[in-house]
PDB file of C-alpha atoms in Angstrom:
ATOM      1  CA  UNK A   1      71.230  80.178  62.941  1.00 52.00           C
ATOM      2  CA  UNK A   2      74.802  81.242  63.661  1.00 57.00           C
ATOM      3  CA  UNK A   3      77.041  82.388  60.857  1.00 60.00           C
ATOM      4  CA  UNK A   4      80.370  80.768  60.240  1.00 63.00           C
ATOM      5  CA  UNK A   5      83.038  81.378  57.656  1.00 64.00           C
ATOM      6  CA  UNK A   6      85.673  83.920  56.727  1.00 71.00           C
ATOM      7  CA  UNK A   7      83.277  86.817  56.106  1.00 70.00           C
ATOM      8  CA  UNK A   8      81.981  87.343  59.631  1.00 70.00           C
ATOM      9  CA  UNK A   9      82.604  90.850  60.936  1.00 69.00           C
ATOM     10  CA  UNK A  10      83.584  91.606  64.471  1.00 62.00           C
ATOM     11  CA  UNK A  11      81.177  94.236  65.743  1.00 67.00           C
ATOM     12  CA  UNK A  12      82.956  95.438  68.876  1.00 72.00           C
ATOM     13  CA  UNK A  13      86.666  95.690  69.460  1.00 63.00           C
ATOM     14  CA  UNK A  14      88.268  97.059  72.586  1.00 65.00           C
ATOM     15  CA  UNK A  15      91.930  97.697  73.239  1.00 59.00           C
ATOM     16  CA  UNK A  16      93.647  95.796  76.043  1.00 58.00           C
ATOM     17  CA  UNK A  17      94.336  97.668  79.261  1.00 62.00           C
ATOM     18  CA  UNK A  18      98.017  96.722  79.247  1.00 63.00           C
ATOM     19  CA  UNK A  19     100.351  95.341  76.664  1.00 58.00           C
ATOM     20  CA  UNK A  20      99.431  97.627  73.784  1.00 60.00           C
ATOM     21  CA  UNK A  21     101.385 100.814  73.231  1.00 67.00           C
ATOM     22  CA  UNK A  22     102.488 102.982  70.300  1.00 77.00           C
ATOM     23  CA  UNK A  23     105.517 101.867  68.356  1.00 84.00           C
ATOM     24  CA  UNK A  24     108.507 104.181  68.340  1.00 88.00           C
ATOM     25  CA  UNK A  25     108.424 104.932  64.608  1.00 88.00           C
ATOM     26  CA  UNK A  26     110.621 108.011  64.970  1.00 92.00           C
ATOM     27  CA  UNK A  27     113.299 106.213  66.980  1.00 93.00           C
ATOM     28  CA  UNK A  28     112.930 108.544  69.951  1.00 94.00           C
ATOM     29  CA  UNK A  29     114.032 105.876  72.424  1.00 95.00           C
ATOM     30  CA  UNK A  30     116.140 103.814  70.050  1.00 96.00           C
ATOM     31  CA  UNK A  31     119.395 104.380  71.947  1.00 97.00           C
ATOM     32  CA  UNK A  32     117.862 103.173  75.214  1.00 96.00           C
ATOM     33  CA  UNK A  33     116.329 100.165  73.460  1.00 95.00           C
ATOM     34  CA  UNK A  34     119.662  99.258  71.845  1.00 96.00           C
ATOM     35  CA  UNK A  35     121.469  99.614  75.175  1.00 97.00           C
ATOM     36  CA  UNK A  36     118.982  97.178  76.692  1.00 96.00           C
ATOM     37  CA  UNK A  37     119.338  94.718  73.809  1.00 96.00           C
ATOM     38  CA  UNK A  38     123.161  94.853  74.050  1.00 97.00           C
ATOM     39  CA  UNK A  39     122.950  94.282  77.786  1.00 96.00           C
ATOM     40  CA  UNK A  40     120.734  91.228  77.256  1.00 96.00           C
ATOM     41  CA  UNK A  41     123.169  89.861  74.698  1.00 96.00           C
ATOM     42  CA  UNK A  42     126.189  90.422  76.941  1.00 96.00           C
ATOM     43  CA  UNK A  43     124.457  88.912  79.980  1.00 95.00           C
ATOM     44  CA  UNK A  44     123.204  85.872  78.034  1.00 95.00           C
ATOM     45  CA  UNK A  45     119.539  86.953  78.156  1.00 93.00           C
ATOM     46  CA  UNK A  46     119.471  87.306  81.960  1.00 93.00           C
ATOM     47  CA  UNK A  47     117.114  90.270  82.165  1.00 90.00           C
ATOM     48  CA  UNK A  48     117.544  90.623  85.927  1.00 91.00           C
ATOM     49  CA  UNK A  49     121.083  91.883  85.272  1.00 93.00           C
ATOM     50  CA  UNK A  50     119.768  94.552  82.870  1.00 95.00           C
ATOM     51  CA  UNK A  51     117.131  96.137  85.102  1.00 94.00           C
ATOM     52  CA  UNK A  52     118.728  99.585  85.097  1.00 94.00           C
ATOM     53  CA  UNK A  53     118.874  99.744  81.295  1.00 95.00           C
ATOM     54  CA  UNK A  54     115.294  98.470  81.066  1.00 94.00           C
ATOM     55  CA  UNK A  55     114.248 101.186  83.502  1.00 95.00           C
ATOM     56  CA  UNK A  56     116.003 103.802  81.344  1.00 95.00           C
ATOM     57  CA  UNK A  57     114.039 102.539  78.345  1.00 94.00           C
ATOM     58  CA  UNK A  58     110.723 102.680  80.209  1.00 93.00           C
ATOM     59  CA  UNK A  59     111.558 106.147  81.469  1.00 94.00           C
ATOM     60  CA  UNK A  60     112.282 107.369  77.942  1.00 95.00           C
ATOM     61  CA  UNK A  61     108.997 105.915  76.659  1.00 93.00           C
ATOM     62  CA  UNK A  62     107.037 107.537  79.491  1.00 92.00           C
ATOM     63  CA  UNK A  63     108.742 110.913  79.037  1.00 94.00           C
ATOM     64  CA  UNK A  64     107.965 110.959  75.313  1.00 93.00           C
ATOM     65  CA  UNK A  65     104.344 109.768  75.490  1.00 89.00           C
ATOM     66  CA  UNK A  66     105.033 106.300  74.073  1.00 89.00           C
ATOM     67  CA  UNK A  67     103.498 104.665  77.123  1.00 88.00           C
ATOM     68  CA  UNK A  68     101.388 105.852  80.011  1.00 86.00           C
ATOM     69  CA  UNK A  69     103.262 107.123  83.030  1.00 89.00           C
ATOM     70  CA  UNK A  70     103.125 104.504  85.747  1.00 88.00           C
ATOM     71  CA  UNK A  71     104.502 104.280  89.233  1.00 91.00           C
ATOM     72  CA  UNK A  72     107.790 102.403  89.256  1.00 91.00           C
ATOM     73  CA  UNK A  73     106.380  99.945  91.787  1.00 91.00           C
ATOM     74  CA  UNK A  74     103.708  98.858  89.286  1.00 88.00           C
ATOM     75  CA  UNK A  75     106.451  98.200  86.745  1.00 87.00           C
ATOM     76  CA  UNK A  76     108.442  96.084  89.188  1.00 88.00           C
ATOM     77  CA  UNK A  77     110.865  98.776  90.294  1.00 89.00           C
ATOM     78  CA  UNK A  78     109.759  99.225  93.897  1.00 83.00           C
ATOM     79  CA  UNK A  79     113.187 100.506  94.904  1.00 75.00           C
ATOM     80  CA  UNK A  80     112.726 103.683  92.780  1.00 54.00           C
ATOM     81  CA  UNK A  81     110.220 106.173  94.133  1.00 47.00           C
ATOM     82  CA  UNK A  82     109.539 108.446  91.147  1.00 45.00           C
ATOM     83  CA  UNK A  83     110.612 109.243  87.621  1.00 44.00           C
ATOM     84  CA  UNK A  84     113.702 111.386  87.427  1.00 44.00           C
ATOM     85  CA  UNK A  85     114.313 114.065  84.744  1.00 41.00           C
TER      86      UNK A  85
END
């Protein structure tokens, strides 16, 4: 008989491969995030016009351990070969 109801426990939980990353509680990359948000607002939410600021934000997150370092091509920035700084 299968159990149903609100008291069923999940026995195994695994994190997703992508899409889950630590929050920036200390505001390490807050300036880059705000620059990106301002760009989106000024460009009427057209993210293609804010690619360079988005890249700066990703770079900050990677440099400070807030996301895994990835090749720029995998993040959609095939024109950039490697992380600067």
